[in-house]
Amino acid sequence: MQLIPRHDPHLAVRSAGGLTVAVLRGELDLVLVRHLRPELDALVRESAALALDVRPLGFCDATGLGLLAHCARGVRARGAHWQLVGDQPWFLRLVRLTDLGDLLRPEPALRALPAAPWASCSRAGADHPL
């Protein structure tokens, strides 16, 4: 995975094979949300597949959850692939209590992108869906 150079201790972005992974660090509160939102908005607009890894977070409040929900909606509205990687019990409880599980769909680990439906089709074109 290629690291995209930045000098932000709260956000590291890597990209490979069409998947962009943004790792969030620190406390996702109002102050950090205001700092990260422009960058995350750009990733939501430009990424074919976006995964947010929140495992390094130590805290997340309602504004942080709002930012994650905003990102999930934006990625899905574009028809892009969305992943939220988070396995901390406190975070999963927060998602459950706010009833955001169906939208955010937290997973314990980063998973590979699903193969394109036409990837296994023959080269002859008879089976090609396009």
mmCIF file of C-alpha atoms in Angstrom:
data_model
loop_
_atom_site.group_PDB
_atom_site.id
_atom_site.type_symbol
_atom_site.label_atom_id
_atom_site.label_comp_id
_atom_site.label_asym_id
_atom_site.label_seq_id
_atom_site.Cartn_x
_atom_site.Cartn_y
_atom_site.Cartn_z
ATOM 1 C CA MET A 1 0.000 0.000 0.000
ATOM 2 C CA GLN A 2 1.341 3.444 -0.863
ATOM 3 C CA LEU A 3 1.462 6.037 1.910
ATOM 4 C CA ILE A 4 0.151 9.429 0.834
ATOM 5 C CA PRO A 5 2.533 11.990 2.375
ATOM 6 C CA ARG A 6 0.990 14.266 5.001
ATOM 7 C CA HIS A 7 2.042 15.836 8.240
ATOM 8 C CA ASP A 8 -1.029 15.260 10.383
ATOM 9 C CA PRO A 9 -0.738 13.192 13.560
ATOM 10 C CA HIS A 10 -4.486 12.468 13.472
ATOM 11 C CA LEU A 11 -4.834 11.116 9.932
ATOM 12 C CA ALA A 12 -2.717 8.767 7.839
ATOM 13 C CA VAL A 13 -3.890 7.895 4.330
ATOM 14 C CA ARG A 14 -2.702 4.947 2.252
ATOM 15 C CA SER A 15 -3.842 3.801 -1.162
ATOM 16 C CA ALA A 16 -3.379 0.613 -3.188
ATOM 17 C CA GLY A 17 -5.352 -1.337 -5.721
ATOM 18 C CA GLY A 18 -8.232 1.117 -5.775
ATOM 19 C CA LEU A 19 -8.701 1.061 -1.990
ATOM 20 C CA THR A 20 -7.988 4.166 0.081
ATOM 21 C CA VAL A 21 -7.493 3.583 3.809
ATOM 22 C CA ALA A 22 -7.669 6.526 6.208
ATOM 23 C CA VAL A 23 -6.486 5.791 9.749
ATOM 24 C CA LEU A 24 -7.859 8.172 12.403
ATOM 25 C CA ARG A 25 -5.958 8.771 15.651
ATOM 26 C CA GLY A 26 -6.689 10.726 18.799
ATOM 27 C CA GLU A 27 -10.056 11.816 20.137
ATOM 28 C CA LEU A 28 -12.750 12.247 17.500
ATOM 29 C CA ASP A 29 -14.553 15.201 19.053
ATOM 30 C CA LEU A 30 -15.776 18.570 17.754
ATOM 31 C CA VAL A 31 -12.260 20.009 17.473
ATOM 32 C CA LEU A 32 -10.841 17.057 15.530
ATOM 33 C CA VAL A 33 -13.967 16.759 13.358
ATOM 34 C CA ARG A 34 -13.552 20.383 12.236
ATOM 35 C CA HIS A 35 -9.901 19.674 11.450
ATOM 36 C CA LEU A 36 -10.485 16.393 9.546
ATOM 37 C CA ARG A 37 -13.750 17.058 7.732
ATOM 38 C CA PRO A 38 -12.298 18.845 4.657
ATOM 39 C CA GLU A 39 -9.766 16.053 4.105
ATOM 40 C CA LEU A 40 -12.337 13.299 4.636
ATOM 41 C CA ASP A 41 -14.821 15.076 2.350
ATOM 42 C CA ALA A 42 -12.171 15.030 -0.393
ATOM 43 C CA LEU A 43 -11.561 11.308 0.170
ATOM 44 C CA VAL A 44 -15.314 10.624 0.058
ATOM 45 C CA ARG A 45 -15.579 12.494 -3.269
ATOM 46 C CA GLU A 46 -12.514 10.962 -4.906
ATOM 47 C CA SER A 47 -12.129 7.390 -3.619
ATOM 48 C CA ALA A 48 -13.523 4.432 -5.530
ATOM 49 C CA ALA A 49 -13.325 2.492 -2.268
ATOM 50 C CA LEU A 50 -12.825 4.083 1.138
ATOM 51 C CA ALA A 51 -12.037 2.412 4.440
ATOM 52 C CA LEU A 52 -11.853 4.396 7.658
ATOM 53 C CA ASP A 53 -9.853 2.679 10.377
ATOM 54 C CA VAL A 54 -10.887 4.026 13.780
ATOM 55 C CA ARG A 55 -9.130 1.393 15.902
ATOM 56 C CA PRO A 56 -6.449 3.885 17.076
ATOM 57 C CA LEU A 57 -9.088 6.312 18.404
ATOM 58 C CA GLY A 58 -9.249 6.755 22.157
ATOM 59 C CA PHE A 59 -12.583 8.583 22.166
ATOM 60 C CA CYS A 60 -15.485 9.458 19.876
ATOM 61 C CA ASP A 61 -18.395 11.780 20.672
ATOM 62 C CA ALA A 62 -21.626 12.562 18.817
ATOM 63 C CA THR A 63 -19.908 14.918 16.369
ATOM 64 C CA GLY A 64 -17.378 12.187 15.590
ATOM 65 C CA LEU A 65 -20.165 9.689 14.928
ATOM 66 C CA GLY A 66 -21.861 12.320 12.782
ATOM 67 C CA LEU A 67 -18.716 12.662 10.674
ATOM 68 C CA LEU A 68 -18.449 8.891 10.230
ATOM 69 C CA ALA A 69 -22.136 8.720 9.221
ATOM 70 C CA HIS A 70 -21.623 11.627 6.803
ATOM 71 C CA CYS A 71 -18.711 9.780 5.187
ATOM 72 C CA ALA A 72 -20.637 6.492 4.939
ATOM 73 C CA ARG A 73 -23.625 8.192 3.290
ATOM 74 C CA GLY A 74 -21.422 10.113 0.857
ATOM 75 C CA VAL A 75 -19.446 7.068 -0.239
ATOM 76 C CA ARG A 76 -22.567 4.944 -0.709
ATOM 77 C CA ALA A 77 -24.417 7.745 -2.549
ATOM 78 C CA ARG A 78 -21.645 7.633 -5.154
ATOM 79 C CA GLY A 79 -21.942 3.846 -5.415
ATOM 80 C CA ALA A 80 -18.431 3.419 -4.018
ATOM 81 C CA HIS A 81 -17.252 0.739 -1.595
ATOM 82 C CA TRP A 82 -17.371 1.616 2.151
ATOM 83 C CA GLN A 83 -15.674 0.019 5.146
ATOM 84 C CA LEU A 84 -15.417 1.116 8.751
ATOM 85 C CA VAL A 85 -12.775 -0.772 10.708
ATOM 86 C CA GLY A 86 -13.331 -0.645 14.440
ATOM 87 C CA ASP A 87 -13.265 -3.351 17.072
ATOM 88 C CA GLN A 88 -13.020 -1.496 20.369
ATOM 89 C CA PRO A 89 -15.858 -2.550 22.697
ATOM 90 C CA TRP A 90 -16.585 1.060 23.725
ATOM 91 C CA PHE A 91 -16.867 2.116 20.067
ATOM 92 C CA LEU A 92 -19.092 -0.816 19.085
ATOM 93 C CA ARG A 93 -21.332 -0.065 22.078
ATOM 94 C CA LEU A 94 -21.584 3.586 21.014
ATOM 95 C CA VAL A 95 -22.558 2.553 17.475
ATOM 96 C CA ARG A 96 -25.138 0.123 18.827
ATOM 97 C CA LEU A 97 -26.625 2.643 21.294
ATOM 98 C CA THR A 98 -27.002 5.263 18.554
ATOM 99 C CA ASP A 99 -28.540 2.725 16.152
ATOM 100 C CA LEU A 100 -25.926 3.483 13.482
ATOM 101 C CA GLY A 101 -24.870 -0.128 12.949
ATOM 102 C CA ASP A 102 -26.711 -0.549 9.642
ATOM 103 C CA LEU A 103 -25.188 2.628 8.238
ATOM 104 C CA LEU A 104 -21.637 2.366 9.575
ATOM 105 C CA ARG A 105 -21.270 -1.443 9.549
ATOM 106 C CA PRO A 106 -18.121 -1.620 11.687
ATOM 107 C CA GLU A 107 -15.860 -4.589 11.035
ATOM 108 C CA PRO A 108 -13.003 -5.887 13.201
ATOM 109 C CA ALA A 109 -10.391 -5.872 10.419
ATOM 110 C CA LEU A 110 -9.738 -4.400 7.005
ATOM 111 C CA ARG A 111 -10.963 -6.730 4.272
ATOM 112 C CA ALA A 112 -9.926 -6.943 0.652
ATOM 113 C CA LEU A 113 -12.102 -5.370 -1.994
ATOM 114 C CA PRO A 114 -14.592 -7.754 -3.574
ATOM 115 C CA ALA A 115 -13.637 -8.865 -7.067
ATOM 116 C CA ALA A 116 -15.412 -7.152 -9.929
ATOM 117 C CA PRO A 117 -18.290 -9.317 -11.188
ATOM 118 C CA TRP A 118 -16.745 -9.517 -14.650
ATOM 119 C CA ALA A 119 -13.248 -10.464 -13.403
ATOM 120 C CA SER A 120 -13.867 -14.172 -13.889
ATOM 121 C CA CYS A 121 -15.582 -13.857 -17.277
ATOM 122 C CA SER A 122 -13.983 -15.307 -20.374
ATOM 123 C CA ARG A 123 -11.942 -13.097 -22.687
ATOM 124 C CA ALA A 124 -14.048 -14.074 -25.672
ATOM 125 C CA GLY A 125 -16.734 -11.647 -24.547
ATOM 126 C CA ALA A 126 -19.701 -14.011 -24.733
ATOM 127 C CA ASP A 127 -20.027 -14.016 -20.951
ATOM 128 C CA HIS A 128 -19.009 -10.386 -20.434
ATOM 129 C CA PRO A 129 -21.769 -8.455 -18.644
ATOM 130 C CA LEU A 130 -20.980 -5.149 -20.366
#
